[in-house]
Amino acid sequence: MSARGEASNYEYVTARAKSRRAALFDADDYRKLVRMGPGEIARFMEESEYEAEMNALGARYSGVDLIEYALNRNLAKHFNDLLRFAEGKLYDYIARYLRKFDAWNVKTVIRGLYAGSERQEIEDDLIRAGELPERTVDRLLEADSIEAVVELLDGTIFGDSLAAAYEDYEETGVLVPLENAVDRAYYRLLLADVPAEPDRATRLYVEFLEAEIDFRNMRNALRLARSGADIDPAEYYIPGGPLFSAGELQALVNNPDQLVEAIRSSTYGDDLDKALNDLDAAGSLIEFELALERALLEYSSQLSNRYPLSVCPVLAYILAKEREVDNIRAIARGKEAGLSADEIEEELVVQ
């Protein structure tokens, strides 16, 4: 992956990202959607940002399937637009970050094979917005075993990590080693080749990524602390964030109250005060994780506001667009499953 051109065009790309973020669904839109049926949701989307995708796919799909495909296609379109807009080092930053969808797709295929899902079910959940070639993604879908997926990914950024983790998977029969091998490979790529004395643009890029890694480690730690499962926290730890070392995380997992207090007293504490109060008050693991997702969106927005001509507004938009797609998907699937509006609203993350 190489930078296109010599100079980064921050002013142009951040303006486009901010404009697109301003057009995302708001709380009022979600309140309307949760009270609609799948057909009404589809019509609502046909009159929104998703019009082109809904119309293009409407002859082949209907109902929730149409919504799912339109969401994924629209997401890929917008993120590919960001790459088309960007130049120089900014292009490299965005391209690296969007490899999260390669990680998502690899984990989705592995989970599908583990669960014995049909190919179409797996493909429905893929988001083709990363850098893996289309043919590689199609070959992953054709794989008949997890071992075959690992072999197909040899030579990619995930190859060595997955190969090393496959033995643990065979011994335990659980996906944790493989999933975390994918995540670690992705975040290792993001922070690779950072110079010892980075310029301001690179420092802001690293600050954003370190914060995301910290939030992922918080989520995993809170998940383990609340679950009571006998799992080594080190298996969930992602290196690169300054908040926790692997040893600190392992100790805090055994004491949820201390874990929340450690977050409160960290550099994120003032920014995340409300979210941490939500975490304290949360009665379930799902509520914990949704509160943390809100906190990550809030923190990314704060970085975006502090550094308006940097990569931060672009990455913050990517997170917010992902969350919009997740919210609409949760509404559509919830309606299909017969959940009430109140039950669906509990699963949404709205800023």
Short mmCIF file of C-alpha atoms in Angstrom, two decimals:
data_model
loop_
_atom_site.label_atom_id
_atom_site.label_comp_id
_atom_site.label_asym_id
_atom_site.label_seq_id
_atom_site.Cartn_x
_atom_site.Cartn_y
_atom_site.Cartn_z
CA MET A 1 0.00 0.00 0.00
CA SER A 2 1.58 3.25 -1.06
CA ALA A 3 0.56 6.87 -0.78
CA ARG A 4 -0.93 8.47 -3.87
CA GLY A 5 0.66 11.81 -4.59
CA GLU A 6 2.93 13.71 -2.27
CA ALA A 7 0.64 15.89 -0.14
CA SER A 8 -2.37 14.89 1.98
CA ASN A 9 -5.58 16.78 1.16
CA TYR A 10 -6.99 16.98 4.69
CA GLU A 11 -9.21 20.02 4.16
CA TYR A 12 -11.10 18.46 1.24
CA VAL A 13 -11.50 14.97 2.69
CA THR A 14 -12.46 16.09 6.21
CA ALA A 15 -15.08 18.42 4.72
CA ARG A 16 -16.58 15.50 2.76
CA ALA A 17 -16.48 13.23 5.82
CA LYS A 18 -18.15 15.83 8.05
CA SER A 19 -20.84 16.47 5.43
CA ARG A 20 -21.62 12.77 5.17
CA ARG A 21 -21.63 12.35 8.93
CA ALA A 22 -24.16 15.18 9.25
CA ALA A 23 -26.46 13.24 6.90
CA LEU A 24 -26.51 10.07 9.05
CA PHE A 25 -29.76 8.98 10.69
CA ASP A 26 -30.50 10.76 13.97
CA ALA A 27 -32.48 9.80 17.08
CA ASP A 28 -35.77 10.89 15.49
CA ASP A 29 -35.16 8.65 12.47
CA TYR A 30 -34.53 5.66 14.71
CA ARG A 31 -37.66 6.37 16.76
CA LYS A 32 -39.65 6.21 13.52
CA LEU A 33 -37.91 3.07 12.24
CA VAL A 34 -38.45 0.97 15.39
CA ARG A 35 -42.19 1.50 15.02
CA MET A 36 -42.29 0.35 11.39
CA GLY A 37 -42.58 -3.09 9.87
CA PRO A 38 -39.91 -4.44 7.45
CA GLY A 39 -41.86 -3.20 4.42
CA GLU A 40 -42.23 0.29 5.86
CA ILE A 41 -38.53 0.34 6.77
CA ALA A 42 -37.67 -0.55 3.17
CA ARG A 43 -39.86 2.30 1.88
CA PHE A 44 -38.30 4.72 4.38
CA MET A 45 -34.85 3.73 3.16
CA GLU A 46 -35.90 4.19 -0.48
CA GLU A 47 -36.46 7.87 0.36
CA SER A 48 -33.12 8.25 2.14
CA GLU A 49 -29.39 8.02 1.51
CA TYR A 50 -29.95 4.34 0.66
CA GLU A 51 -32.25 5.04 -2.32
CA ALA A 52 -29.79 3.99 -5.04
CA GLU A 53 -28.95 0.66 -3.39
CA MET A 54 -32.59 -0.15 -2.56
CA ASN A 55 -33.65 0.54 -6.15
CA ALA A 56 -30.73 -1.40 -7.67
CA LEU A 57 -31.37 -4.47 -5.52
CA GLY A 58 -35.17 -4.29 -5.27
CA ALA A 59 -35.81 -6.62 -8.20
CA ARG A 60 -33.70 -9.41 -6.68
CA TYR A 61 -34.42 -9.15 -2.96
CA SER A 62 -37.20 -8.13 -0.63
CA GLY A 63 -37.85 -7.50 3.05
CA VAL A 64 -34.96 -7.87 5.46
CA ASP A 65 -32.71 -9.42 2.79
CA LEU A 66 -33.08 -6.29 0.65
CA ILE A 67 -32.26 -4.07 3.62
CA GLU A 68 -29.17 -6.14 4.52
CA TYR A 69 -27.72 -6.08 1.01
CA ALA A 70 -28.46 -2.38 0.57
CA LEU A 71 -26.74 -1.56 3.86
CA ASN A 72 -23.58 -3.46 3.00
CA ARG A 73 -23.38 -2.08 -0.53
CA ASN A 74 -23.92 1.50 0.68
CA LEU A 75 -21.27 1.12 3.38
CA ALA A 76 -18.71 -0.15 0.87
CA LYS A 77 -19.58 2.68 -1.55
CA HIS A 78 -19.01 5.41 1.01
CA PHE A 79 -15.73 4.00 2.26
CA ASN A 80 -14.44 3.44 -1.25
CA ASP A 81 -15.35 7.09 -1.91
CA LEU A 82 -13.09 8.12 0.98
CA LEU A 83 -10.19 6.29 -0.66
CA ARG A 84 -11.02 7.91 -3.97
CA PHE A 85 -11.02 11.37 -2.37
CA ALA A 86 -7.83 10.98 -0.31
CA GLU A 87 -4.24 11.58 -1.36
CA GLY A 88 -0.80 11.20 0.16
CA LYS A 89 -0.35 9.87 3.66
CA LEU A 90 -4.04 10.39 4.41
CA TYR A 91 -4.87 7.78 1.77
CA ASP A 92 -2.57 5.29 3.50
CA TYR A 93 -4.13 5.96 6.91
CA ILE A 94 -7.66 5.39 5.60
CA ALA A 95 -6.72 2.32 3.55
CA ARG A 96 -5.07 0.69 6.56
CA TYR A 97 -8.01 1.46 8.81
CA LEU A 98 -10.53 0.03 6.34
CA ARG A 99 -8.78 -3.32 6.51
CA LYS A 100 -10.99 -3.81 9.57
CA PHE A 101 -13.50 -5.14 7.04
CA ASP A 102 -11.01 -7.77 5.89
CA ALA A 103 -10.76 -8.80 9.54
CA TRP A 104 -14.56 -8.77 9.85
CA ASN A 105 -14.99 -10.92 6.75
CA VAL A 106 -12.38 -13.46 7.83
CA LYS A 107 -14.00 -13.81 11.26
CA THR A 108 -17.46 -14.01 9.69
CA VAL A 109 -16.41 -16.91 7.44
CA ILE A 110 -14.72 -18.72 10.33
CA ARG A 111 -17.76 -18.26 12.59
CA GLY A 112 -20.08 -19.44 9.83
CA LEU A 113 -18.09 -22.62 9.22
CA TYR A 114 -17.91 -23.26 12.96
CA ALA A 115 -21.70 -22.92 13.26
CA GLY A 116 -22.38 -24.99 10.14
CA SER A 117 -24.09 -22.07 8.36
CA GLU A 118 -24.99 -22.14 4.71
CA ARG A 119 -22.77 -20.20 2.30
CA GLN A 120 -25.51 -17.65 1.56
CA GLU A 121 -25.99 -16.94 5.27
CA ILE A 122 -22.28 -16.23 5.61
CA GLU A 123 -22.11 -14.11 2.47
CA ASP A 124 -25.04 -11.99 3.65
CA ASP A 125 -22.93 -10.75 6.56
CA LEU A 126 -19.81 -9.88 4.57
CA ILE A 127 -18.82 -6.26 3.98
CA ARG A 128 -16.65 -5.92 0.89
CA ALA A 129 -14.86 -2.71 1.82
CA GLY A 130 -11.38 -3.97 2.67
CA GLU A 131 -8.33 -4.76 0.55
CA LEU A 132 -8.63 -8.53 0.11
CA PRO A 133 -9.33 -9.20 -3.59
CA GLU A 134 -12.88 -10.21 -4.48
CA ARG A 135 -11.58 -13.57 -5.70
CA THR A 136 -9.94 -14.24 -2.33
CA VAL A 137 -13.18 -13.46 -0.50
CA ASP A 138 -15.09 -15.76 -2.87
CA ARG A 139 -12.57 -18.55 -2.26
CA LEU A 140 -13.01 -18.13 1.48
CA LEU A 141 -16.75 -18.59 1.00
CA GLU A 142 -16.05 -21.77 -0.96
CA ALA A 143 -13.88 -23.23 1.83
CA ASP A 144 -15.32 -26.33 3.46
CA SER A 145 -13.37 -26.12 6.73
CA ILE A 146 -11.68 -23.65 9.06
CA GLU A 147 -8.35 -25.28 8.25
CA ALA A 148 -8.94 -24.51 4.56
CA VAL A 149 -9.59 -20.84 5.45
CA VAL A 150 -6.31 -20.68 7.37
CA GLU A 151 -4.47 -22.17 4.40
CA LEU A 152 -6.11 -19.77 1.94
CA LEU A 153 -4.97 -16.79 4.01
CA ASP A 154 -1.33 -17.84 3.99
CA GLY A 155 0.66 -14.91 2.66
CA THR A 156 -1.87 -12.27 3.81
CA ILE A 157 -1.56 -10.08 6.90
CA PHE A 158 -3.58 -12.70 8.80
CA GLY A 159 -1.65 -15.78 7.65
CA ASP A 160 1.07 -16.18 10.29
CA SER A 161 -1.18 -15.26 13.22
CA LEU A 162 -3.93 -17.65 12.16
CA ALA A 163 -1.52 -20.49 11.51
CA ALA A 164 -0.05 -20.06 15.00
CA ALA A 165 -3.51 -19.93 16.60
CA TYR A 166 -4.94 -22.89 14.71
CA GLU A 167 -3.24 -25.40 17.01
CA ASP A 168 -4.88 -23.76 20.04
CA TYR A 169 -8.22 -23.91 18.26
CA GLU A 170 -7.78 -27.64 17.60
CA GLU A 171 -6.94 -28.26 21.26
CA THR A 172 -9.78 -26.22 22.76
CA GLY A 173 -12.51 -26.34 20.13
CA VAL A 174 -13.36 -22.66 20.72
CA LEU A 175 -12.89 -19.77 18.32
CA VAL A 176 -11.28 -17.30 20.75
CA PRO A 177 -7.67 -17.99 19.64
CA LEU A 178 -8.54 -17.59 15.95
CA GLU A 179 -10.67 -14.47 16.36
CA ASN A 180 -8.06 -12.75 18.47
CA ALA A 181 -5.32 -13.76 16.04
CA VAL A 182 -7.24 -11.86 13.34
CA ASP A 183 -7.76 -8.80 15.54
CA ARG A 184 -4.13 -8.69 16.63
CA ALA A 185 -2.92 -8.98 13.05
CA TYR A 186 -5.17 -6.08 12.03
CA TYR A 187 -4.09 -3.75 14.84
CA ARG A 188 -0.45 -4.73 14.38
CA LEU A 189 -0.74 -3.60 10.75
CA LEU A 190 -2.30 -0.30 11.79
CA LEU A 191 0.60 0.58 14.05
CA ALA A 192 3.36 -0.85 11.85
CA ASP A 193 6.12 1.40 10.52
CA VAL A 194 5.31 4.32 12.83
CA PRO A 195 8.54 6.33 13.09
CA ALA A 196 10.22 6.94 16.46
CA GLU A 197 9.58 10.68 16.09
CA PRO A 198 6.31 10.92 14.13
CA ASP A 199 5.03 14.15 12.61
CA ARG A 200 1.80 15.71 13.88
CA ALA A 201 -0.42 13.90 11.36
CA THR A 202 1.01 10.52 12.34
CA ARG A 203 0.75 11.32 16.07
CA LEU A 204 -2.98 12.04 15.71
CA TYR A 205 -3.48 8.85 13.68
CA VAL A 206 -1.70 6.85 16.40
CA GLU A 207 -3.65 8.60 19.17
CA PHE A 208 -6.94 7.62 17.54
CA LEU A 209 -5.85 4.00 17.06
CA GLU A 210 -4.45 3.67 20.57
CA ALA A 211 -7.78 4.91 21.92
CA GLU A 212 -9.67 2.34 19.83
CA ILE A 213 -7.38 -0.44 21.07
CA ASP A 214 -7.92 0.72 24.65
CA PHE A 215 -11.68 0.63 24.11
CA ARG A 216 -11.49 -2.86 22.62
CA ASN A 217 -9.47 -4.03 25.60
CA MET A 218 -11.98 -2.37 27.95
CA ARG A 219 -14.82 -4.17 26.19
CA ASN A 220 -13.08 -7.53 26.35
CA ALA A 221 -12.14 -7.03 30.00
CA LEU A 222 -15.68 -6.00 30.96
CA ARG A 223 -17.05 -8.95 29.01
CA LEU A 224 -14.80 -11.36 30.89
CA ALA A 225 -15.40 -9.70 34.27
CA ARG A 226 -19.16 -9.92 33.92
CA SER A 227 -19.23 -13.38 32.34
CA GLY A 228 -17.41 -15.19 35.14
CA ALA A 229 -15.98 -17.53 32.50
CA ASP A 230 -12.71 -19.32 33.22
CA ILE A 231 -10.80 -17.81 30.30
CA ASP A 232 -7.29 -16.41 30.35
CA PRO A 233 -7.67 -12.62 29.77
CA ALA A 234 -4.34 -12.65 27.92
CA GLU A 235 -6.12 -14.45 25.05
CA TYR A 236 -8.29 -11.36 24.56
CA TYR A 237 -5.60 -8.72 25.03
CA ILE A 238 -4.70 -6.53 22.02
CA PRO A 239 -1.24 -4.90 22.32
CA GLY A 240 -0.81 -1.26 21.41
CA GLY A 241 -3.08 0.67 23.77
CA PRO A 242 -1.54 2.63 26.66
CA LEU A 243 -4.38 2.10 29.17
CA PHE A 244 -3.64 -1.49 30.21
CA SER A 245 -0.74 -3.88 30.09
CA ALA A 246 -1.62 -7.55 29.72
CA GLY A 247 -0.81 -8.13 33.40
CA GLU A 248 -2.91 -5.20 34.60
CA LEU A 249 -5.84 -6.34 32.52
CA GLN A 250 -5.60 -9.84 33.93
CA ALA A 251 -5.69 -8.53 37.51
CA LEU A 252 -8.59 -6.13 36.92
CA VAL A 253 -10.79 -8.71 35.20
CA ASN A 254 -11.22 -10.40 38.56
CA ASN A 255 -12.60 -7.20 40.12
CA PRO A 256 -15.18 -5.41 37.96
CA ASP A 257 -15.50 -2.44 40.34
CA GLN A 258 -11.75 -1.81 40.23
CA LEU A 259 -11.82 -2.19 36.47
CA VAL A 260 -14.43 0.56 36.06
CA GLU A 261 -12.56 2.75 38.56
CA ALA A 262 -9.31 2.26 36.63
CA ILE A 263 -11.04 3.50 33.48
CA ARG A 264 -12.55 6.43 35.39
CA SER A 265 -9.14 7.54 36.65
CA SER A 266 -7.49 7.16 33.23
CA THR A 267 -6.97 9.80 30.55
CA TYR A 268 -10.44 8.89 29.21
CA GLY A 269 -12.18 9.43 32.54
CA ASP A 270 -13.33 13.05 32.13
CA ASP A 271 -14.50 12.50 28.57
CA LEU A 272 -16.35 9.30 29.46
CA ASP A 273 -17.91 10.26 32.78
CA LYS A 274 -21.52 9.76 31.67
CA ALA A 275 -20.75 6.52 29.87
CA LEU A 276 -18.93 5.19 32.92
CA ASN A 277 -21.94 6.02 35.07
CA ASP A 278 -23.99 4.00 32.59
CA LEU A 279 -21.50 1.17 32.95
CA ASP A 280 -21.83 1.27 36.73
CA ALA A 281 -25.60 1.19 36.48
CA ALA A 282 -25.82 -1.43 33.72
CA GLY A 283 -27.60 -4.59 34.74
CA SER A 284 -26.36 -6.85 31.96
CA LEU A 285 -23.31 -7.57 29.85
CA ILE A 286 -25.08 -6.30 26.72
CA GLU A 287 -25.77 -2.96 28.39
CA PHE A 288 -22.11 -2.74 29.36
CA GLU A 289 -20.98 -3.25 25.80
CA LEU A 290 -23.49 -0.84 24.28
CA ALA A 291 -22.50 1.83 26.79
CA LEU A 292 -18.88 1.30 25.82
CA GLU A 293 -19.72 1.59 22.11
CA ARG A 294 -21.43 4.90 22.86
CA ALA A 295 -18.33 5.98 24.75
CA LEU A 296 -16.06 5.14 21.81
CA LEU A 297 -18.26 7.15 19.44
CA GLU A 298 -18.25 10.03 21.91
CA TYR A 299 -14.49 9.94 22.28
CA SER A 300 -13.93 9.76 18.52
CA SER A 301 -16.19 12.81 18.12
CA GLN A 302 -14.17 14.71 20.70
CA LEU A 303 -10.92 13.92 18.89
CA SER A 304 -12.58 15.02 15.65
CA ASN A 305 -13.60 18.35 17.17
CA ARG A 306 -10.20 18.96 18.75
CA TYR A 307 -8.29 18.22 15.54
CA PRO A 308 -10.62 19.21 12.68
CA LEU A 309 -7.95 19.12 9.94
CA SER A 310 -6.56 15.66 10.63
CA VAL A 311 -7.39 12.02 10.02
CA CYS A 312 -9.56 12.02 13.17
CA PRO A 313 -12.80 13.36 11.57
CA VAL A 314 -12.47 10.78 8.79
CA LEU A 315 -12.00 7.84 11.15
CA ALA A 316 -14.77 9.18 13.41
CA TYR A 317 -17.10 9.23 10.40
CA ILE A 318 -16.19 5.63 9.55
CA LEU A 319 -17.11 4.55 13.10
CA ALA A 320 -20.37 6.52 13.00
CA LYS A 321 -21.36 5.12 9.58
CA GLU A 322 -20.65 1.58 10.79
CA ARG A 323 -22.86 2.21 13.79
CA GLU A 324 -25.71 3.51 11.60
CA VAL A 325 -25.58 0.33 9.53
CA ASP A 326 -25.49 -1.81 12.68
CA ASN A 327 -28.48 0.08 14.10
CA ILE A 328 -30.60 -0.29 10.96
CA ARG A 329 -29.67 -3.95 10.73
CA ALA A 330 -30.63 -4.48 14.39
CA ILE A 331 -34.00 -2.82 13.77
CA ALA A 332 -34.74 -4.90 10.65
CA ARG A 333 -33.70 -8.18 12.27
CA GLY A 334 -35.53 -7.31 15.47
CA LYS A 335 -38.74 -6.67 13.56
CA GLU A 336 -38.33 -9.94 11.69
CA ALA A 337 -37.88 -11.76 15.02
CA GLY A 338 -41.00 -10.14 16.48
CA LEU A 339 -39.26 -7.97 19.07
CA SER A 340 -41.08 -4.95 20.49
CA ALA A 341 -40.00 -1.37 19.78
CA ASP A 342 -38.68 -1.05 23.34
CA GLU A 343 -36.65 -4.26 23.04
CA ILE A 344 -35.11 -3.10 19.76
CA GLU A 345 -34.31 0.38 21.10
CA GLU A 346 -32.26 -1.21 23.90
CA GLU A 347 -29.91 -2.65 21.24
CA LEU A 348 -29.26 0.64 19.45
CA VAL A 349 -26.27 2.94 19.95
CA VAL A 350 -27.35 6.52 19.26
CA GLN A 351 -25.26 9.62 19.94
#
